[in-house]
Short mmCIF file of C-alpha atoms and ligand atoms in Angstrom, two decimals:
data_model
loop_
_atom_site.label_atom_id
_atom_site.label_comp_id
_atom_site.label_asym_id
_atom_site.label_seq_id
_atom_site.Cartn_x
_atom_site.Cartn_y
_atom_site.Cartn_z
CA UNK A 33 0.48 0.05 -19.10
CA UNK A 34 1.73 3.71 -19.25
CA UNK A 35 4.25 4.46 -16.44
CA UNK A 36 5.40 7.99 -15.58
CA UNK A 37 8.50 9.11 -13.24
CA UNK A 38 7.99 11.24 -10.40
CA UNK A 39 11.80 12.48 -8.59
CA UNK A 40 13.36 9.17 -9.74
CA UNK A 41 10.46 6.52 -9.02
CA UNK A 42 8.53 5.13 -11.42
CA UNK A 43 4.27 5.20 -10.74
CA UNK A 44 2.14 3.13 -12.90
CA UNK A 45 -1.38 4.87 -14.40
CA UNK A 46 -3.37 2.85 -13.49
CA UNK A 47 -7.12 2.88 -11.74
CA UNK A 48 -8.72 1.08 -9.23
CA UNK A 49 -10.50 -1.27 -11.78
CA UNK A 50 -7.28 -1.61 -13.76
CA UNK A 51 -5.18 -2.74 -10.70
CA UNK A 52 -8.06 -5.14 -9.44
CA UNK A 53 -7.99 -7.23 -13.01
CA UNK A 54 -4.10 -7.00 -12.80
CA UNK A 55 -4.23 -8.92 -9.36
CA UNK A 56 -7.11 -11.42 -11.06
CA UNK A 57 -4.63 -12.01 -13.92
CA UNK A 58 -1.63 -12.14 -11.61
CA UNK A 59 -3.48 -14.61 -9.32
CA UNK A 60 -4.46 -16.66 -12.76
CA UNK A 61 -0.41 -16.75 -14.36
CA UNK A 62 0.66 -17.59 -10.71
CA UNK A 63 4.35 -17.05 -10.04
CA UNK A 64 5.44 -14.06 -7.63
CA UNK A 65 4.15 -10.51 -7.87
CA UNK A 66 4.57 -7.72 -5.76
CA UNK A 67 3.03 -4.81 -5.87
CA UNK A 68 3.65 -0.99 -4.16
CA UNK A 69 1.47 1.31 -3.03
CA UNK A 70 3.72 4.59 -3.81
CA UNK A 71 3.04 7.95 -2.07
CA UNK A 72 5.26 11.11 -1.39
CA UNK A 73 7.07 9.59 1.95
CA UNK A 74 7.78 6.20 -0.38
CA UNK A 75 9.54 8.96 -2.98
CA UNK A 76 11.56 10.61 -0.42
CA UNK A 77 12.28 7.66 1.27
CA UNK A 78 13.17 6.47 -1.96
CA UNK A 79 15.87 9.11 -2.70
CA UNK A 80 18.03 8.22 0.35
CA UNK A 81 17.45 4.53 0.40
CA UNK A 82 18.69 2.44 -2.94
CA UNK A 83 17.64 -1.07 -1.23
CA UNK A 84 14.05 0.85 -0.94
CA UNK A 85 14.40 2.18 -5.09
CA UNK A 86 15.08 -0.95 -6.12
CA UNK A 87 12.88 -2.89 -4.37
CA UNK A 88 10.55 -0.10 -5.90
CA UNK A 89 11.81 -0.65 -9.07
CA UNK A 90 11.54 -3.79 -9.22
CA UNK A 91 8.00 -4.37 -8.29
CA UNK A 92 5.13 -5.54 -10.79
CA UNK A 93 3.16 -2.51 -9.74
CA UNK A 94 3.42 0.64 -8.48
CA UNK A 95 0.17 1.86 -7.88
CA UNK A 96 -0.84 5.68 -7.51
CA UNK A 97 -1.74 6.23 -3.22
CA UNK A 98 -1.81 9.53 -2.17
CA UNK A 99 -3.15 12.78 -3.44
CA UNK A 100 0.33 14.40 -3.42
CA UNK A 101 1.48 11.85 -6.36
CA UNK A 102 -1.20 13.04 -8.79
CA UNK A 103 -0.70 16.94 -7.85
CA UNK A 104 2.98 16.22 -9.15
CA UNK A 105 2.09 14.42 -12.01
CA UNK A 106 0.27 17.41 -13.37
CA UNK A 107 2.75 19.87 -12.20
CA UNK A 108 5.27 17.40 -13.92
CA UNK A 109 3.12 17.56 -17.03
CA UNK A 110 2.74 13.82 -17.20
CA UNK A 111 -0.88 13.54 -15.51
CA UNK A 112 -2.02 10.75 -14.10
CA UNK A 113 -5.56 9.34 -14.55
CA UNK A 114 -6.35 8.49 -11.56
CA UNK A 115 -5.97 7.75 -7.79
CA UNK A 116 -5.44 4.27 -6.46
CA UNK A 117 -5.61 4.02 -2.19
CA UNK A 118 -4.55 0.69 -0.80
CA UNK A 119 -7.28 1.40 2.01
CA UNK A 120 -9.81 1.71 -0.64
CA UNK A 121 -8.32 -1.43 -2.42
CA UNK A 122 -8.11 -4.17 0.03
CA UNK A 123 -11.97 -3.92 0.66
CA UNK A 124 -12.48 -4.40 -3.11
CA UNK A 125 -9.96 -7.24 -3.28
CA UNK A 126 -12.14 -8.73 -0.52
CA UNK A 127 -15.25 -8.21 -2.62
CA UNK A 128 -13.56 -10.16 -5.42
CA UNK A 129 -12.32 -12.84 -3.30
CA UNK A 130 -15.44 -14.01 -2.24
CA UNK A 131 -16.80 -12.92 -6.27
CA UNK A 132 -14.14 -15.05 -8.10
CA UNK A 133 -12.83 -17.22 -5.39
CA UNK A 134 -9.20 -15.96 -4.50
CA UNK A 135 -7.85 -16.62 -0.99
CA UNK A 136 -5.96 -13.86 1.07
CA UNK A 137 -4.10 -13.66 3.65
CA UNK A 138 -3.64 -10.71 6.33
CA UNK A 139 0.07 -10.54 7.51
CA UNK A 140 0.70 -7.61 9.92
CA UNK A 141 -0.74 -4.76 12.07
CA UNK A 142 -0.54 -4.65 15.74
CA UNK A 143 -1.88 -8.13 17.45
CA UNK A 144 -5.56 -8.78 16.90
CA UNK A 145 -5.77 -6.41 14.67
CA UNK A 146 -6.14 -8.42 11.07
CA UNK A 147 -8.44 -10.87 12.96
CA UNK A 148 -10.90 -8.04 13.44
CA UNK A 149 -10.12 -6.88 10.21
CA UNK A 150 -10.93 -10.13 8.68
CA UNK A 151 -14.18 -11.17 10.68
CA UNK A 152 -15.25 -7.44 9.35
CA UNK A 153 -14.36 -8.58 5.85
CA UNK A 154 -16.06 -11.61 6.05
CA UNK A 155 -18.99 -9.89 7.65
CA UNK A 156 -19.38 -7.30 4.60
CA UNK A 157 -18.72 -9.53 1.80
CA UNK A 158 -20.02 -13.17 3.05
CA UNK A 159 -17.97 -15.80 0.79
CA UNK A 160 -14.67 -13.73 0.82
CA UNK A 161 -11.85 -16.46 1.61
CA UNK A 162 -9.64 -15.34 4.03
CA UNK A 163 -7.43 -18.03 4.91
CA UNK A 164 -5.00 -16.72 7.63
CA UNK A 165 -3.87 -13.87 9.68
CA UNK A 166 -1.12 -13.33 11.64
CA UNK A 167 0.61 -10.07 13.29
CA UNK A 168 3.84 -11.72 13.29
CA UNK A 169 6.76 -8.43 13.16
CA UNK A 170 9.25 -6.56 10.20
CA UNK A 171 12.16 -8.09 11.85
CA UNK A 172 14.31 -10.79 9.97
CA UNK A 173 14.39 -12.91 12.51
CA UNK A 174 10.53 -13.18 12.66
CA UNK A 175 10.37 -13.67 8.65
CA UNK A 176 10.41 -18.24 8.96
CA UNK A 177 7.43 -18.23 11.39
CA UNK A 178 5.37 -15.92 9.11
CA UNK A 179 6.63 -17.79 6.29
CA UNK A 180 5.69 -21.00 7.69
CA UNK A 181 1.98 -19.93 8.38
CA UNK A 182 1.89 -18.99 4.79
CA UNK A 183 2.76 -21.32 2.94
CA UNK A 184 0.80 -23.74 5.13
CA UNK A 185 -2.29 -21.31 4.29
CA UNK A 186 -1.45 -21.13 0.04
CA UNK A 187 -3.13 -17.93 -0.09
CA UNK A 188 -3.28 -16.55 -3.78
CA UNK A 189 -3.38 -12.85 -2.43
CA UNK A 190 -1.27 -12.01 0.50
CA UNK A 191 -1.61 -8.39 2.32
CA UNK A 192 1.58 -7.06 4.60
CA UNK A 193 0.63 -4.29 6.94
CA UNK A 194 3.90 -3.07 8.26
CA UNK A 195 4.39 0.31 6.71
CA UNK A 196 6.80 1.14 4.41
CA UNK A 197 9.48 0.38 3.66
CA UNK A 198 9.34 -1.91 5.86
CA UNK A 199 6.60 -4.09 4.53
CA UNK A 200 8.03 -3.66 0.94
CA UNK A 201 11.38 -5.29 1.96
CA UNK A 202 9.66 -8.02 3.75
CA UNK A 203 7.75 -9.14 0.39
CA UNK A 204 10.85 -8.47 -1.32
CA UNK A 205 13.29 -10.35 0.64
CA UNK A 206 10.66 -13.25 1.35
CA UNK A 207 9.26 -13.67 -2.35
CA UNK A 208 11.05 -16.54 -2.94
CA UNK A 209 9.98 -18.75 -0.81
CA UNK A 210 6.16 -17.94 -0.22
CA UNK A 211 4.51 -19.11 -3.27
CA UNK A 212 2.01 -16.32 -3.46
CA UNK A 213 1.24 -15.08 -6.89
CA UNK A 214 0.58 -11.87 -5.32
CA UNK A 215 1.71 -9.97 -2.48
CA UNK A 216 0.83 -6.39 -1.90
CA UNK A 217 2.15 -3.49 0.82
CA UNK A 218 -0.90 -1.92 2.57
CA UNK A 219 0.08 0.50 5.03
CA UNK A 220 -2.89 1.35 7.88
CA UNK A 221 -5.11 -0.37 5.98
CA UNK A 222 -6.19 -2.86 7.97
CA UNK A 223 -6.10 -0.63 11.13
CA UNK A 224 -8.84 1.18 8.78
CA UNK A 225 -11.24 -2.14 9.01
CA UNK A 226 -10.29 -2.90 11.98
CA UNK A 227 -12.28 0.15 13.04
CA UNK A 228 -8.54 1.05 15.37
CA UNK A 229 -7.79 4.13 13.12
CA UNK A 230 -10.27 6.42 11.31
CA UNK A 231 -10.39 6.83 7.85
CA UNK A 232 -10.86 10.47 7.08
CA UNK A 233 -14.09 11.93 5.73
CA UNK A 234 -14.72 11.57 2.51
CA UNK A 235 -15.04 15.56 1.48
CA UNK A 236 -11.55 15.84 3.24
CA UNK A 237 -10.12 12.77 0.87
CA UNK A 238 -11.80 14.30 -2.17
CA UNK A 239 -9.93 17.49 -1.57
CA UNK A 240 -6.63 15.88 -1.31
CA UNK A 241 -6.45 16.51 3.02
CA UNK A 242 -6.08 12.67 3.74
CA UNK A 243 -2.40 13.44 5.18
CA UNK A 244 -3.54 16.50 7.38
CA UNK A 245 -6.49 14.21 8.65
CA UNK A 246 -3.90 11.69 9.66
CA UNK A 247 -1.62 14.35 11.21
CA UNK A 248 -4.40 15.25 13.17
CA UNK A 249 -5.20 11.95 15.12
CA UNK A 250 -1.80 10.89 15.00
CA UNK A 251 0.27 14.34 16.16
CA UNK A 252 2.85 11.65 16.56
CA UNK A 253 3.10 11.16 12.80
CA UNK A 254 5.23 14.44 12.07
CA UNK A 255 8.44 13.57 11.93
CA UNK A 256 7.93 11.23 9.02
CA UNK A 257 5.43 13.80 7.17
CA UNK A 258 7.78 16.44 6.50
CA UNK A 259 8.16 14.44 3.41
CA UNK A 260 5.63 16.15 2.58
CA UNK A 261 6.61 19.74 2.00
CA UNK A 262 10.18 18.79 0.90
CA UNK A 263 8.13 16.18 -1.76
CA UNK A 264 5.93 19.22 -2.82
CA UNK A 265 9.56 21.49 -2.76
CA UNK A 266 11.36 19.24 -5.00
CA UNK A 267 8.56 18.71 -7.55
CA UNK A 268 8.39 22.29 -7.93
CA UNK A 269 11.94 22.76 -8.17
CA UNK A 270 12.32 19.71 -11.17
CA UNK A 271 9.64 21.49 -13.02
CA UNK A 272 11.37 25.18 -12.71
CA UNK A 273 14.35 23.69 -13.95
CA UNK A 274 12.81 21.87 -16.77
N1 UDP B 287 3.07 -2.20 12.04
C1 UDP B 287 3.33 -3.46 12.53
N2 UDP B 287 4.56 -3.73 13.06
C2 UDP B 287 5.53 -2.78 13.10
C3 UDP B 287 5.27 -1.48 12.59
C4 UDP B 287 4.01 -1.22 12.07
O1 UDP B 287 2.48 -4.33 12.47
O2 UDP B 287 6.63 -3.07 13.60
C5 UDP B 287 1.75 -1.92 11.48
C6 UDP B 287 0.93 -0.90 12.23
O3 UDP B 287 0.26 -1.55 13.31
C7 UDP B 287 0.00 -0.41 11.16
C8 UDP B 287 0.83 -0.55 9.88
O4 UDP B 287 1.93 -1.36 10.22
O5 UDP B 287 -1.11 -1.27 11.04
C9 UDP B 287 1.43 0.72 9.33
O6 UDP B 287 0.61 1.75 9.49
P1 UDP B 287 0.96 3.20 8.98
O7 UDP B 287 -0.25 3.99 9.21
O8 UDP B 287 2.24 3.67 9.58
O9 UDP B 287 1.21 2.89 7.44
P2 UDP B 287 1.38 3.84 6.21
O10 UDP B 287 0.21 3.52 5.34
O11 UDP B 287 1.39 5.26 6.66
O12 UDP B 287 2.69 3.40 5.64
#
């Protein structure tokens, strides 16, 4: 697997059918994976938070989400191949469940949420094993009860929908103790499912306007996305200087 740096963080090139046989073979050695879903607020968030980089660093994966990551690649001169959305993942890894007979498990979003997710799942691709859900929160103190629920559920594939970083450090600082080959940060994705959040069209996500789509329904979301433009500023600034 080819790996590339973009300001500091490392971003495997990989595609979508490359990451979904990495989770089969993951799911197959067993053991304790995690895997990232990096876009431009995870690399600025990255630069100011070490706990975040390493956690980043460490992980068995660091999958290409977001547009913005593969527009810097190129400026970068180290192109990647290809684009790799959690949201469009975790319907595929749904697919596969129910194909090769993997279990999940939906940890996060706001309450009720992954249960509609999942019956939607189930609905779509009859056979997919979901074996739990359960909203439970980021915060420390909540990590034993989610823990509990589980472990008691031995899902192969587990799913944490807190946003990053937070859901990053919670698979991090949890690994040890959940016995999950594979545990993966998705973001709004199961809002997406849920049918609680739009996904943006699909000529708007082909032209790279997935984050201006989101700024749009959620005005709210502004603060945090002026990653963007300093992530765009700094890309262009390592490649003048190169
Ligand atoms: N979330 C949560 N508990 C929290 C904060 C967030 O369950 O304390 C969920 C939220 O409901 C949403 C997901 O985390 O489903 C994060 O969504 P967001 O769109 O912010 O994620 P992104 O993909 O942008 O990181």
């Amino acid at each position: 697997m080819e790996s590339i740096r973009i300001l500091g963080v490392r971003v495997d090139d990989v595609t979508m059918d490359e990451t979904l046989a990495m989770v089969s073979e993951m799911v197959a050695q067993g053991g304790a994976h995690q895997i990232a879903t990096v876009n431009p607020e995870f690399v600025i968030r990255a630069g100011r938070d070490p706990v975040f980089a390493g956690v980043l660093e460490r992980a068995d994966l660091a999958i290409p989400d977001g547009q913005g990551l593969l527009w810097a690649a190129r400026v970068l001169g180290t192109p990647l191949r290809a684009r790799v959305a959690g949201s469009d993942m975790v319907p595929l890894l749904a697919e596969r469940s129910a194909r090769e007979g993997y279990s999940l498990f939906l940890l996060g979003a706001a309450p009720g949420v992954a249960d509609i997710a999942a019956e939607r799942l189930r609905e779509r691709y009859p056979g997919t094993q979901i074996v739990g859900t359960h909203p439970g929160s980021p915060r420390p103190e909540d990590d034993d009860l989610s823990v509990a629920l589980i472990t008691q559920a031995r899902p192969d594939v587990l799913l944490v929908a807190y946003g990053a970083p937070a859901q990053d450090l919670w698979i991090a600082r949890n690994q040890v103790r959940l016995h999950v080959p594979v545990a993966i940060g998705v973001g709004g994705s199961l809002d997406f499912i849920a049918g609680v959040q739009r996904r943006a069209p699909l000529w708007m996500r082909e032209h790279g306007l997935e984050w201006l789509y989101r700024l749009i329904r959620q005005p709210s979301r502004w603060r945090r996305m002026l990653a963007l433009p300093l992530f765009a500023w700094r890309v262009v600034k390592v490649r003048l200087q190169s």
